[in-house]
Short mmCIF file of C-alpha atoms in Angstrom, two decimals:
data_model
loop_
_atom_site.label_atom_id
_atom_site.label_comp_id
_atom_site.label_asym_id
_atom_site.label_seq_id
_atom_site.Cartn_x
_atom_site.Cartn_y
_atom_site.Cartn_z
CA MET B 1 3.74 12.90 -9.60
CA ILE B 2 2.30 11.00 -6.64
CA GLY B 3 4.50 8.56 -4.75
CA CYS B 4 3.46 5.74 -2.45
CA LEU B 5 5.70 3.94 0.03
CA CYS B 6 4.46 0.54 1.26
CA ILE B 7 6.16 -1.03 4.28
CA HIS B 8 5.83 -4.71 5.21
CA GLY B 9 5.77 -6.24 8.69
CA PHE B 10 8.15 -7.92 11.14
CA THR B 11 9.68 -11.13 9.67
CA GLY B 12 7.76 -10.38 6.47
CA ASN B 13 8.54 -9.16 2.98
CA PRO B 14 6.84 -7.20 0.17
CA THR B 15 4.51 -10.12 -0.66
CA GLU B 16 2.48 -9.17 2.45
CA VAL B 17 1.24 -6.03 0.67
CA GLU B 18 1.63 -7.24 -2.93
CA PRO B 19 -2.12 -7.64 -3.72
CA LEU B 20 -2.75 -4.05 -2.62
CA VAL B 21 0.24 -2.76 -4.59
CA THR B 22 -1.05 -4.58 -7.69
CA HIS B 23 -4.50 -2.99 -7.24
CA ILE B 24 -3.05 0.51 -6.89
CA ARG B 25 -0.81 0.04 -9.92
CA ARG B 26 -3.79 -1.09 -12.03
CA ASN B 27 -5.83 1.96 -11.08
CA THR B 28 -3.28 4.78 -10.88
CA ASP B 29 -0.05 6.00 -12.44
CA TRP B 30 1.60 6.49 -9.04
CA HIS B 31 5.23 5.71 -8.39
CA ILE B 32 5.12 2.88 -5.82
CA VAL B 33 8.08 1.71 -3.76
CA VAL B 34 7.97 -1.48 -1.65
CA PRO B 35 11.32 -1.88 0.13
CA THR B 36 12.55 -5.00 1.91
CA LEU B 37 13.65 -4.07 5.43
CA PRO B 38 17.13 -5.17 6.63
CA GLY B 39 17.27 -8.83 7.63
CA HIS B 40 13.91 -9.53 6.00
CA GLY B 41 12.93 -11.07 2.70
CA GLU B 42 12.33 -14.59 1.45
CA HIS B 43 15.12 -15.84 3.72
CA LEU B 44 15.35 -14.18 7.13
CA ALA B 45 18.74 -12.95 8.37
CA LEU B 46 17.72 -10.97 11.45
CA LYS B 47 20.66 -11.78 13.70
CA GLY B 48 22.48 -8.59 14.70
CA ILE B 49 19.88 -6.26 13.12
CA SER B 50 18.57 -3.41 15.28
CA TYR B 51 15.14 -1.78 15.04
CA ASN B 52 16.81 1.52 14.14
CA GLN B 53 18.05 -0.07 10.93
CA TRP B 54 14.46 -0.85 9.92
CA ILE B 55 13.38 2.75 10.57
CA GLU B 56 16.42 4.23 8.83
CA HIS B 57 15.94 2.06 5.74
CA ALA B 58 12.32 3.21 5.43
CA GLU B 59 13.44 6.82 5.96
CA ARG B 60 15.93 6.61 3.08
CA GLU B 61 13.28 5.19 0.76
CA LEU B 62 10.88 7.97 1.75
CA GLN B 63 13.51 10.68 1.33
CA ASN B 64 14.17 9.45 -2.21
CA LEU B 65 10.44 9.54 -2.99
CA LEU B 66 10.05 13.04 -1.59
CA LYS B 67 12.79 14.26 -3.94
CA ILE B 68 10.94 13.15 -7.07
CA CYS B 69 7.23 13.32 -6.11
CA ASP B 70 4.83 16.21 -5.49
CA LYS B 71 2.84 14.17 -2.95
CA VAL B 72 3.72 11.04 -1.03
CA TYR B 73 1.39 8.59 0.71
CA VAL B 74 2.67 5.95 3.13
CA ILE B 75 1.07 2.55 3.75
CA GLY B 76 2.28 0.38 6.60
CA PHE B 77 1.34 -3.21 7.45
CA SER B 78 1.73 -4.59 11.00
CA MET B 79 5.16 -3.41 12.25
CA GLY B 80 5.33 -1.39 9.05
CA GLY B 81 2.33 0.55 10.33
CA LEU B 82 4.35 1.73 13.32
CA ILE B 83 7.25 2.72 11.06
CA ALA B 84 4.80 4.52 8.76
CA SER B 85 3.44 6.44 11.76
CA TYR B 86 6.97 7.47 12.72
CA LEU B 87 7.54 8.76 9.18
CA ALA B 88 4.24 10.67 9.28
CA VAL B 89 5.44 12.54 12.37
CA HIS B 90 8.84 13.47 10.94
CA TYR B 91 8.26 14.00 7.20
CA PRO B 92 5.80 15.93 4.96
CA ILE B 93 3.61 12.98 4.03
CA GLU B 94 0.12 13.70 2.64
CA LYS B 95 -1.83 10.67 3.90
CA LEU B 96 -1.28 7.57 6.01
CA ILE B 97 -2.75 4.06 5.73
CA LEU B 98 -2.34 1.67 8.69
CA LEU B 99 -3.11 -2.00 8.05
CA SER B 100 -3.17 -4.41 11.02
CA ALA B 101 -0.78 -1.96 12.67
CA ALA B 102 0.92 -3.42 15.72
CA ALA B 103 0.42 -0.91 18.52
CA TYR B 104 -0.58 -4.04 20.46
CA TYR B 105 0.23 -7.59 19.40
CA VAL B 106 -0.86 -11.19 19.96
CA ASN B 107 -4.60 -11.68 20.30
CA PRO B 108 -4.92 -14.66 22.71
CA LYS B 109 -8.62 -15.31 22.00
CA GLN B 110 -8.21 -15.50 18.23
CA LEU B 111 -4.91 -17.33 18.58
CA LEU B 112 -6.72 -20.12 20.42
CA VAL B 113 -9.19 -20.40 17.54
CA ASP B 114 -6.34 -20.56 15.02
CA VAL B 115 -4.43 -23.17 17.05
CA SER B 116 -7.56 -25.31 17.40
CA GLU B 117 -7.94 -25.22 13.60
CA MET B 118 -4.33 -26.38 13.28
CA VAL B 119 -5.04 -29.24 15.71
CA LYS B 120 -8.07 -30.29 13.66
CA ASP B 121 -6.03 -30.20 10.47
CA THR B 122 -3.28 -32.22 12.18
CA LEU B 123 -5.78 -34.92 13.16
CA LYS B 124 -7.08 -34.99 9.59
CA GLY B 125 -3.54 -35.20 8.24
CA ARG B 126 -3.90 -31.81 6.55
CA LEU B 127 -1.61 -29.61 8.68
CA LYS B 128 0.68 -28.81 5.75
CA GLU B 129 -2.37 -27.38 3.95
CA ASN B 130 -3.17 -25.00 6.85
CA GLU B 131 -2.46 -21.45 5.67
CA LEU B 132 -1.32 -20.10 9.05
CA PHE B 133 0.95 -23.09 9.64
CA ILE B 134 2.56 -22.62 6.24
CA ARG B 135 3.12 -18.89 6.73
CA TYR B 136 4.31 -18.85 10.32
CA SER B 137 6.10 -22.14 11.08
CA ARG B 138 9.16 -21.09 9.06
CA LYS B 139 9.21 -17.65 10.67
CA LEU B 140 9.19 -19.13 14.17
CA LYS B 141 12.21 -21.28 13.34
CA GLU B 142 14.18 -18.46 11.68
CA THR B 143 13.47 -15.59 14.10
CA PRO B 144 16.07 -15.07 16.86
CA ILE B 145 14.77 -13.99 20.27
CA ALA B 146 16.99 -10.89 19.98
CA ALA B 147 15.07 -9.86 16.83
CA THR B 148 11.75 -10.18 18.66
CA LEU B 149 13.15 -7.95 21.39
CA GLN B 150 14.11 -5.39 18.71
CA PHE B 151 10.54 -5.50 17.43
CA ARG B 152 9.26 -4.82 20.96
CA LYS B 153 11.70 -1.91 21.31
CA LEU B 154 10.45 -0.44 18.06
CA VAL B 155 6.84 -0.56 19.25
CA ALA B 156 7.79 0.94 22.63
CA THR B 157 9.72 3.75 20.89
CA ILE B 158 7.13 4.72 18.30
CA LYS B 159 3.87 4.19 20.22
CA PRO B 160 4.27 7.41 22.28
CA LEU B 161 4.54 9.38 19.02
CA ILE B 162 1.10 8.32 17.75
CA ASN B 163 -0.59 11.41 19.20
CA ARG B 164 1.66 13.56 17.00
CA VAL B 165 0.23 12.16 13.75
CA THR B 166 -1.77 15.03 12.25
CA ILE B 167 -2.35 13.95 8.64
CA PRO B 168 -5.43 12.18 7.20
CA THR B 169 -5.26 8.53 8.30
CA LEU B 170 -7.15 5.37 7.41
CA ILE B 171 -6.89 2.45 9.86
CA ALA B 172 -7.96 -1.05 8.78
CA GLN B 173 -8.08 -4.12 11.00
CA GLY B 174 -9.23 -7.71 10.67
CA GLU B 175 -11.54 -8.83 13.47
CA SER B 176 -10.17 -12.39 13.23
CA ASP B 177 -6.53 -11.30 13.51
CA GLY B 178 -4.63 -13.63 15.88
CA VAL B 179 -1.46 -11.50 15.84
CA VAL B 180 -2.72 -7.93 16.28
CA PRO B 181 -5.90 -7.56 18.36
CA PRO B 182 -8.74 -5.18 17.40
CA ARG B 183 -7.89 -2.99 20.42
CA SER B 184 -4.73 -1.97 18.55
CA ALA B 185 -6.85 -0.31 15.85
CA HIS B 186 -9.08 1.31 18.48
CA TYR B 187 -5.99 2.65 20.27
CA LEU B 188 -4.60 4.15 17.07
CA TYR B 189 -7.92 5.74 16.12
CA GLU B 190 -8.40 7.25 19.57
CA ASN B 191 -4.84 8.59 19.89
CA ILE B 192 -3.99 9.86 16.40
CA ALA B 193 -4.39 13.63 16.56
CA THR B 194 -5.92 14.33 13.17
CA PRO B 195 -9.70 14.88 12.90
CA GLU B 196 -9.49 13.41 9.36
CA LYS B 197 -9.34 9.72 10.26
CA LYS B 198 -11.33 6.63 9.41
CA LEU B 199 -11.46 3.21 11.08
CA ILE B 200 -12.73 0.11 9.28
CA PHE B 201 -12.99 -3.48 10.50
CA LEU B 202 -13.13 -6.54 8.27
CA LYS B 203 -15.10 -9.24 10.06
CA GLU B 204 -13.51 -12.38 8.62
CA SER B 205 -9.98 -11.11 8.00
CA LYS B 206 -6.94 -12.47 9.80
CA HIS B 207 -3.56 -10.75 10.14
CA LEU B 208 -2.54 -10.83 6.48
CA ILE B 209 -5.25 -8.36 5.63
CA CYS B 210 -4.10 -7.77 2.04
CA HIS B 211 -4.60 -11.49 1.32
CA CYS B 212 -8.01 -11.87 2.99
CA ASN B 213 -11.30 -12.72 1.25
CA GLU B 214 -12.54 -9.17 1.91
CA ARG B 215 -9.51 -7.56 0.28
CA ASP B 216 -11.39 -6.12 -2.72
CA LYS B 217 -13.57 -4.06 -0.38
CA LEU B 218 -10.47 -3.01 1.59
CA PHE B 219 -8.55 -1.95 -1.51
CA CYS B 220 -11.46 0.16 -2.75
CA GLU B 221 -11.68 1.86 0.67
CA ILE B 222 -7.95 2.61 0.59
CA LEU B 223 -7.94 4.02 -2.93
CA ASP B 224 -11.08 6.09 -2.29
CA PHE B 225 -9.47 7.54 0.85
CA LEU B 226 -6.21 8.38 -0.92
CA GLN B 227 -7.93 9.90 -3.95
CA ASP B 228 -10.56 11.86 -2.02
CA ALA B 229 -9.74 15.56 -2.34
CA LYS B 230 -11.62 16.27 0.93
CA ASN B 231 -8.91 14.37 2.78
CA SER B 232 -6.12 16.43 1.27
#
């Protein structure tokens, strides 16, 4: 049996990767696990949570998968991509998928574009219809500064391990991502040690890459990469 662990991002929840999970379930018989990291979920409760708890929770889920599956793939979105990379270094994972993985974060140029769109929608009285405003305004209110510092610690801890990733890896990044800049994907591609790696950019996609208009193309790329025997 093949297992697949999908890890969401900072302040997120499984809905961030849900469209991809649905696609994989429709096209395979794999056992897929999508945990909710401590303090995350529909209602955030991040106060007092350390980054080690996020890593340890993902580790436990992976350990359980490894007990029952012949092969395990790991998919990580945003902060989950860093956690997935950590797992790839320390556990016998077959393949790794990194989506909008946050080796670097906050893309000032794209953020300005997104903010200007919010301003336009505000002037038109349509701010509450703006997708980014809807998704991120609640997170900003509910995220303690201490939790953001834990996120930064996680990135600082795991980033030096990237050059120890030696398994086949697919990296996907939206070019219009205002949270994680394209240089993050370039950094990962250049520093991951495996020769079996692929980097794809989606021109119109923002941070929530699994919800973008180009997601069908992305999902096909991911499934092709995971099912390709040459990458095993």
